[in-house]
mmCIF file with all atom_site columns, C-alpha atoms in Angstrom:
data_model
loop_
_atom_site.group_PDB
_atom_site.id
_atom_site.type_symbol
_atom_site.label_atom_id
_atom_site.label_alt_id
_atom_site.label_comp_id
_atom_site.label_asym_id
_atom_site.label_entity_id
_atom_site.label_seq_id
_atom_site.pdbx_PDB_ins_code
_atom_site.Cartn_x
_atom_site.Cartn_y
_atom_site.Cartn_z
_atom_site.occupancy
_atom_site.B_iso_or_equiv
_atom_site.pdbx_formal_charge
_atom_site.auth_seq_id
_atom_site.auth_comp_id
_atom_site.auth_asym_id
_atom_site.auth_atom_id
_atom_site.pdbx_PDB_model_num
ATOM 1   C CA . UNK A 1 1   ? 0.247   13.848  7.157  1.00 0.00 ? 1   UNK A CA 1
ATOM 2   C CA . UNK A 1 2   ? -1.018  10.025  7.805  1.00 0.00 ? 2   UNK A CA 1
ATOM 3   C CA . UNK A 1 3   ? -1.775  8.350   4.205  1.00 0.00 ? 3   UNK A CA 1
ATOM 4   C CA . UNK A 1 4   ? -5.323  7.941   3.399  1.00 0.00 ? 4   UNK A CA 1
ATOM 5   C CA . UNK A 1 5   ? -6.898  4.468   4.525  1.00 0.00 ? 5   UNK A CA 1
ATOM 6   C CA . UNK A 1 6   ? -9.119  3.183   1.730  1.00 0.00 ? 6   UNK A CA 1
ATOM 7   C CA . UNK A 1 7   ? -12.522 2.527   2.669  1.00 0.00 ? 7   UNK A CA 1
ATOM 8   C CA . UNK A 1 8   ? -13.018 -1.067  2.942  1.00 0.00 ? 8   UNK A CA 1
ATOM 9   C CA . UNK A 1 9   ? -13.547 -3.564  5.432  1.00 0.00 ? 9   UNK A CA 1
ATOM 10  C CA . UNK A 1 10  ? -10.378 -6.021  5.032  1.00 0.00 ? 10  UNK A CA 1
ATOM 11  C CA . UNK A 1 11  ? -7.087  -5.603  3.579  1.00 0.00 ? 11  UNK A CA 1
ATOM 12  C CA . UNK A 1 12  ? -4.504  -7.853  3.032  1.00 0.00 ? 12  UNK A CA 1
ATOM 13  C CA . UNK A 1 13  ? -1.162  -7.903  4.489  1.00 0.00 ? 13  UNK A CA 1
ATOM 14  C CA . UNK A 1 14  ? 0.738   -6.519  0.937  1.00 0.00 ? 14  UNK A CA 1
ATOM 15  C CA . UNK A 1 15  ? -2.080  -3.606  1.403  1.00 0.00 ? 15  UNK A CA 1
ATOM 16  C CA . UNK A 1 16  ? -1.065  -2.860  4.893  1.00 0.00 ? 16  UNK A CA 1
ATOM 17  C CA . UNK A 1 17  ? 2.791   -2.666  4.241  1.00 0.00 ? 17  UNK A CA 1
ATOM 18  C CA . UNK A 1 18  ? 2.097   -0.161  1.532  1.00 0.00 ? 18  UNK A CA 1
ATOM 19  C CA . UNK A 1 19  ? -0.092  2.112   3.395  1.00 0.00 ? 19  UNK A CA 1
ATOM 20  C CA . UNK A 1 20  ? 1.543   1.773   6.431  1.00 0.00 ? 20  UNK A CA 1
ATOM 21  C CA . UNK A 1 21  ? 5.272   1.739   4.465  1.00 0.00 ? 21  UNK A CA 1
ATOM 22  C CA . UNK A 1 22  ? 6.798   -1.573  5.661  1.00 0.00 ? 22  UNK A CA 1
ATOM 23  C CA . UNK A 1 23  ? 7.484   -4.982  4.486  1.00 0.00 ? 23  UNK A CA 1
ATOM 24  C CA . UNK A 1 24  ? 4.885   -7.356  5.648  1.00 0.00 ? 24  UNK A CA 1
ATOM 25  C CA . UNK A 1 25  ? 7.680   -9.149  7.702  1.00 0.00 ? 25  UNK A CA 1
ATOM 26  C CA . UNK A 1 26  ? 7.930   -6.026  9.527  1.00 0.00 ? 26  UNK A CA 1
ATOM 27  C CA . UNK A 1 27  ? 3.742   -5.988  10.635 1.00 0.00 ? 27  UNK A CA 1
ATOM 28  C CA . UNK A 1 28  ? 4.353   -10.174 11.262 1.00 0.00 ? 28  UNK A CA 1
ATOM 29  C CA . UNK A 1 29  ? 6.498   -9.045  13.948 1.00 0.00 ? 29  UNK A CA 1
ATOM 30  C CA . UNK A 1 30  ? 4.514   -6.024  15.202 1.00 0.00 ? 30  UNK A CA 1
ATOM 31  C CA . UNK A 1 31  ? 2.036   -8.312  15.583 1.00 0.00 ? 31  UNK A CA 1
ATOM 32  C CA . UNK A 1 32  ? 3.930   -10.793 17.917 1.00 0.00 ? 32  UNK A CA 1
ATOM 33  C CA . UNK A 1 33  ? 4.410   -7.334  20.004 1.00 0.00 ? 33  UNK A CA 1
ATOM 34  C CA . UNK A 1 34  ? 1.629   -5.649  20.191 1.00 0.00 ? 34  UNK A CA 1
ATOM 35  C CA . UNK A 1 35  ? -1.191  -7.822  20.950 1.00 0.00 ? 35  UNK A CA 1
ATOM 36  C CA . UNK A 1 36  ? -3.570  -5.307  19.919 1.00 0.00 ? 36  UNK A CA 1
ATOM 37  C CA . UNK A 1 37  ? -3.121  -5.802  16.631 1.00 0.00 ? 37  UNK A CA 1
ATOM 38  C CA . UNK A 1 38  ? -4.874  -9.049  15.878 1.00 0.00 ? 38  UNK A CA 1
ATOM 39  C CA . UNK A 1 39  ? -6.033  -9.571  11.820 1.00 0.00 ? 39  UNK A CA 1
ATOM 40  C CA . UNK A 1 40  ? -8.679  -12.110 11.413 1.00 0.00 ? 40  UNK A CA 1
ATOM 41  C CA . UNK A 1 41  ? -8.010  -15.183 9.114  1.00 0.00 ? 41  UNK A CA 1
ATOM 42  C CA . UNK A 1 42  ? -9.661  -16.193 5.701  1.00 0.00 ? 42  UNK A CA 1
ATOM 43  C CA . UNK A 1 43  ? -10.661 -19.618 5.373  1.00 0.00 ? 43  UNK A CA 1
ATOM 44  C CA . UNK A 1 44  ? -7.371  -19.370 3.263  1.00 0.00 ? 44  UNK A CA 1
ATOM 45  C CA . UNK A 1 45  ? -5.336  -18.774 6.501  1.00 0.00 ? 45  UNK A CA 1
ATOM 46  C CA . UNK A 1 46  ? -4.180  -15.364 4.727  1.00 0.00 ? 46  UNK A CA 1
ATOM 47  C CA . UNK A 1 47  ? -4.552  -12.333 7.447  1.00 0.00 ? 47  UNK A CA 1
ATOM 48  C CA . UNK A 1 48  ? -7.229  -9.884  7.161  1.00 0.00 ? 48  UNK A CA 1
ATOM 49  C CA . UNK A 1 49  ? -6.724  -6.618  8.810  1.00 0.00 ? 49  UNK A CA 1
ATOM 50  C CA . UNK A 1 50  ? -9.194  -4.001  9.429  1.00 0.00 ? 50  UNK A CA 1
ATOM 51  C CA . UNK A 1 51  ? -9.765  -0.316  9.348  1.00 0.00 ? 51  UNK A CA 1
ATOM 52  C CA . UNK A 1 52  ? -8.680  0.029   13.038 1.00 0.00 ? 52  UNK A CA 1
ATOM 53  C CA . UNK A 1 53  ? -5.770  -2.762  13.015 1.00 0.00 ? 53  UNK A CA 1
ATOM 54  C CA . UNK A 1 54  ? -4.226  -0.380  10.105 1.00 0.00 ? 54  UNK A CA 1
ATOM 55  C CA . UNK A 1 55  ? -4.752  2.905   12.119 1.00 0.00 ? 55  UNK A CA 1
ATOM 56  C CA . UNK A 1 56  ? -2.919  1.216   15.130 1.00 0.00 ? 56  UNK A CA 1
ATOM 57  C CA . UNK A 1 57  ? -0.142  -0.014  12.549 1.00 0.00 ? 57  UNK A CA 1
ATOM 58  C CA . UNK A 1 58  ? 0.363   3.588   11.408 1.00 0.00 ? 58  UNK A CA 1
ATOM 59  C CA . UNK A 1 59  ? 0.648   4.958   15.355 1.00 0.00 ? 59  UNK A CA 1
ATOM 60  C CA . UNK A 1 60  ? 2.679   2.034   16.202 1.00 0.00 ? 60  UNK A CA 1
ATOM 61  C CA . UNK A 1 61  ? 5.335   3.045   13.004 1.00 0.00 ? 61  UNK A CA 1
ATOM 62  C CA . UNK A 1 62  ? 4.870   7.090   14.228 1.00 0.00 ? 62  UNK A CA 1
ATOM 63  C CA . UNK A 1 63  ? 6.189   6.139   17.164 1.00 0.00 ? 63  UNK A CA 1
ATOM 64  C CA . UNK A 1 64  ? 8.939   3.582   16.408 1.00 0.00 ? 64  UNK A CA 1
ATOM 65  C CA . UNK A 1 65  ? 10.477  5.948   13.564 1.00 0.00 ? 65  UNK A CA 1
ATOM 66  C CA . UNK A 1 66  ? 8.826   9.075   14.125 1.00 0.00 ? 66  UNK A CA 1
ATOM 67  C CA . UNK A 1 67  ? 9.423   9.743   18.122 1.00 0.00 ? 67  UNK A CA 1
ATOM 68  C CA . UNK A 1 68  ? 12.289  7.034   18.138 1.00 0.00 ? 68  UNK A CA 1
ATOM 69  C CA . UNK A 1 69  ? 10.510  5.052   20.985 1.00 0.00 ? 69  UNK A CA 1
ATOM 70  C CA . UNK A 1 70  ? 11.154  1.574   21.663 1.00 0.00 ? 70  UNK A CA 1
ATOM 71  C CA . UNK A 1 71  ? 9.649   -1.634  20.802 1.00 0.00 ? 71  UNK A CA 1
ATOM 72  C CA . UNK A 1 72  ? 9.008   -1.027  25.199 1.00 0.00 ? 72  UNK A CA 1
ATOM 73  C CA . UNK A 1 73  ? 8.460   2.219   25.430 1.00 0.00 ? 73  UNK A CA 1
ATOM 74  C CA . UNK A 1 74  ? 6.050   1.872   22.326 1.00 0.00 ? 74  UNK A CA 1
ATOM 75  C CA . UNK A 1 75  ? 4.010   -0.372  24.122 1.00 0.00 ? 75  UNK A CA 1
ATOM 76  C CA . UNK A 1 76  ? 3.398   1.339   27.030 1.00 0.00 ? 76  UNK A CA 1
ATOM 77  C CA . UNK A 1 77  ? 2.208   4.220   25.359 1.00 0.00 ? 77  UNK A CA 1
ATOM 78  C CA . UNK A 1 78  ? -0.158  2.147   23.267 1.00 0.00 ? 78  UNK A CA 1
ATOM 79  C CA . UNK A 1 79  ? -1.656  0.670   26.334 1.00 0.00 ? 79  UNK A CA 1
ATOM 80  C CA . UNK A 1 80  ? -1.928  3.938   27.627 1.00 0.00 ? 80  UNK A CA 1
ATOM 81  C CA . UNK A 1 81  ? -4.090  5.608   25.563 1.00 0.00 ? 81  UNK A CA 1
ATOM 82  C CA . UNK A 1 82  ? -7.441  5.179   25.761 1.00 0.00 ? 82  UNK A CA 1
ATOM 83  C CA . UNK A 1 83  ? -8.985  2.481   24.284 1.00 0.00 ? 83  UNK A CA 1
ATOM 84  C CA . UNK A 1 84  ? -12.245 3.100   21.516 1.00 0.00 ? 84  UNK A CA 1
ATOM 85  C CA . UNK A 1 85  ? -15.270 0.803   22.362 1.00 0.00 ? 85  UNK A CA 1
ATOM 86  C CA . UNK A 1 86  ? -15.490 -2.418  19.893 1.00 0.00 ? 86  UNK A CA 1
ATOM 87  C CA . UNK A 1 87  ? -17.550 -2.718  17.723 1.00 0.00 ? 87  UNK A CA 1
ATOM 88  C CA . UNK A 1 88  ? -15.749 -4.958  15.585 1.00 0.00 ? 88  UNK A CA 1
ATOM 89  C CA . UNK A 1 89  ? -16.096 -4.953  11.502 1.00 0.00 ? 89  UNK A CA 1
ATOM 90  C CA . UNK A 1 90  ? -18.931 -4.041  9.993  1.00 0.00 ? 90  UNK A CA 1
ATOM 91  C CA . UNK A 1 91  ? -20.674 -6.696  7.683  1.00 0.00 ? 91  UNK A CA 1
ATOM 92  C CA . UNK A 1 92  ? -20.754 -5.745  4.035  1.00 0.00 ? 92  UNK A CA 1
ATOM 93  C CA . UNK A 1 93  ? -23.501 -3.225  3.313  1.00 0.00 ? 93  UNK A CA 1
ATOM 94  C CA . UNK A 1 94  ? -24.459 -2.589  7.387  1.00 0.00 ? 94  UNK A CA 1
ATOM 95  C CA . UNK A 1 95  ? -22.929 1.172   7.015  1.00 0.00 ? 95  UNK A CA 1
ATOM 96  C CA . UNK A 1 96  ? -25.597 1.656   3.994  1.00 0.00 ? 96  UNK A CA 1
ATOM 97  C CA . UNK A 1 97  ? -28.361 0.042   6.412  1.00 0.00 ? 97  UNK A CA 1
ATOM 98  C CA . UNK A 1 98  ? -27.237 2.332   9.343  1.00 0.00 ? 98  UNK A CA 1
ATOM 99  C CA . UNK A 1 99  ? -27.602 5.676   6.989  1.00 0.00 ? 99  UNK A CA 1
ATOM 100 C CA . UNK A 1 100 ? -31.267 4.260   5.219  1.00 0.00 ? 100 UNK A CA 1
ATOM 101 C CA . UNK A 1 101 ? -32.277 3.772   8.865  1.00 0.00 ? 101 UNK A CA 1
ATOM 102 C CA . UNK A 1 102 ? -31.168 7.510   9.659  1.00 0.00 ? 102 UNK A CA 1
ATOM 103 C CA . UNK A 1 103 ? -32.816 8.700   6.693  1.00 0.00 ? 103 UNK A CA 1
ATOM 104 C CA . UNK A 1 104 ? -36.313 7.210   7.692  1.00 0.00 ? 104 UNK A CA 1
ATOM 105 C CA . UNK A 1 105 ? -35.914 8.208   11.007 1.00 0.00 ? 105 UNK A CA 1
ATOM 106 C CA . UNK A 1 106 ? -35.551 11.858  9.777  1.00 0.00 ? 106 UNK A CA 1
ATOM 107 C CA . UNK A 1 107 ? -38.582 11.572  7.695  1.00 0.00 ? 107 UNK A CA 1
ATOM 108 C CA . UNK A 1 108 ? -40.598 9.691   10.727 1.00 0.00 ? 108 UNK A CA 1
ATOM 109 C CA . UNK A 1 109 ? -39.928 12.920  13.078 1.00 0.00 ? 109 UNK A CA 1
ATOM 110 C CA . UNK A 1 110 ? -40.836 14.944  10.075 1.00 0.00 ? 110 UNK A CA 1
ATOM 111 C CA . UNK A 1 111 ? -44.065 13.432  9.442  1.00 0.00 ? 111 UNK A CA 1
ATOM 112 C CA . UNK A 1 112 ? -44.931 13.415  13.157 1.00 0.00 ? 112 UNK A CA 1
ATOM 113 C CA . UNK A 1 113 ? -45.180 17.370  13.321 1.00 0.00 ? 113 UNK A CA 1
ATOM 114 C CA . UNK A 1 114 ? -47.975 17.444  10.877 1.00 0.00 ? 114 UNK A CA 1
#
């Protein structure tokens, strides 16, 4: 069973290793090959990774220790797969503006039958 992702927008590279159980020297070089995994950067220069840079952490470990491919073989079956649209990270608060807007567009159609 995958470990639960917390639900936030950034986490920091000490968060990663521990949910993702590596060192953070480990996801440095995972990064260098797998280009898909590409944290932003605070103004601090520290790397922020997001929701779907951890989920793509967590399948690249599965299949490194899990299905013993390799660092190759790995990558080819990443680029495989089939890609989800970007959207790219939400801004703070959008996902409680995106369910208000829902909510008032249930009560508009529900107003409009009387």
């Amino acid at each position: 069973m995958p470990p639960e992702i917390p639900d936030k927008v950034y986490f920091k590279i000490g968060e990663v290793g521990q949910i993702v159980g590596v060192e953070p020297y480990v996801l440095r070089y995972w990064e260098t090959e797998f280009p898909q995994v590409r944290p932003d950067r605070a103004a601090s220069k520290q790397r922020l990774y997001t929701r779907r840079d951890v989920e793509l952490l967590l399948e690249i470990k599965r299949l490194l220790y899990e299905e013993e491919y390799t660092i190759a073989g790995a990558k080819k079956k990443i680029i495989g797969r089939k890609k989800p649209p970007e959207t790219g990270p939400l801004k703070p608060g959008h996902e409680i503006l995106v369910q208000v807007k829902e909510g008032l567009m249930n009560i508009k159609r529900l107003l409009e039958k009387f």
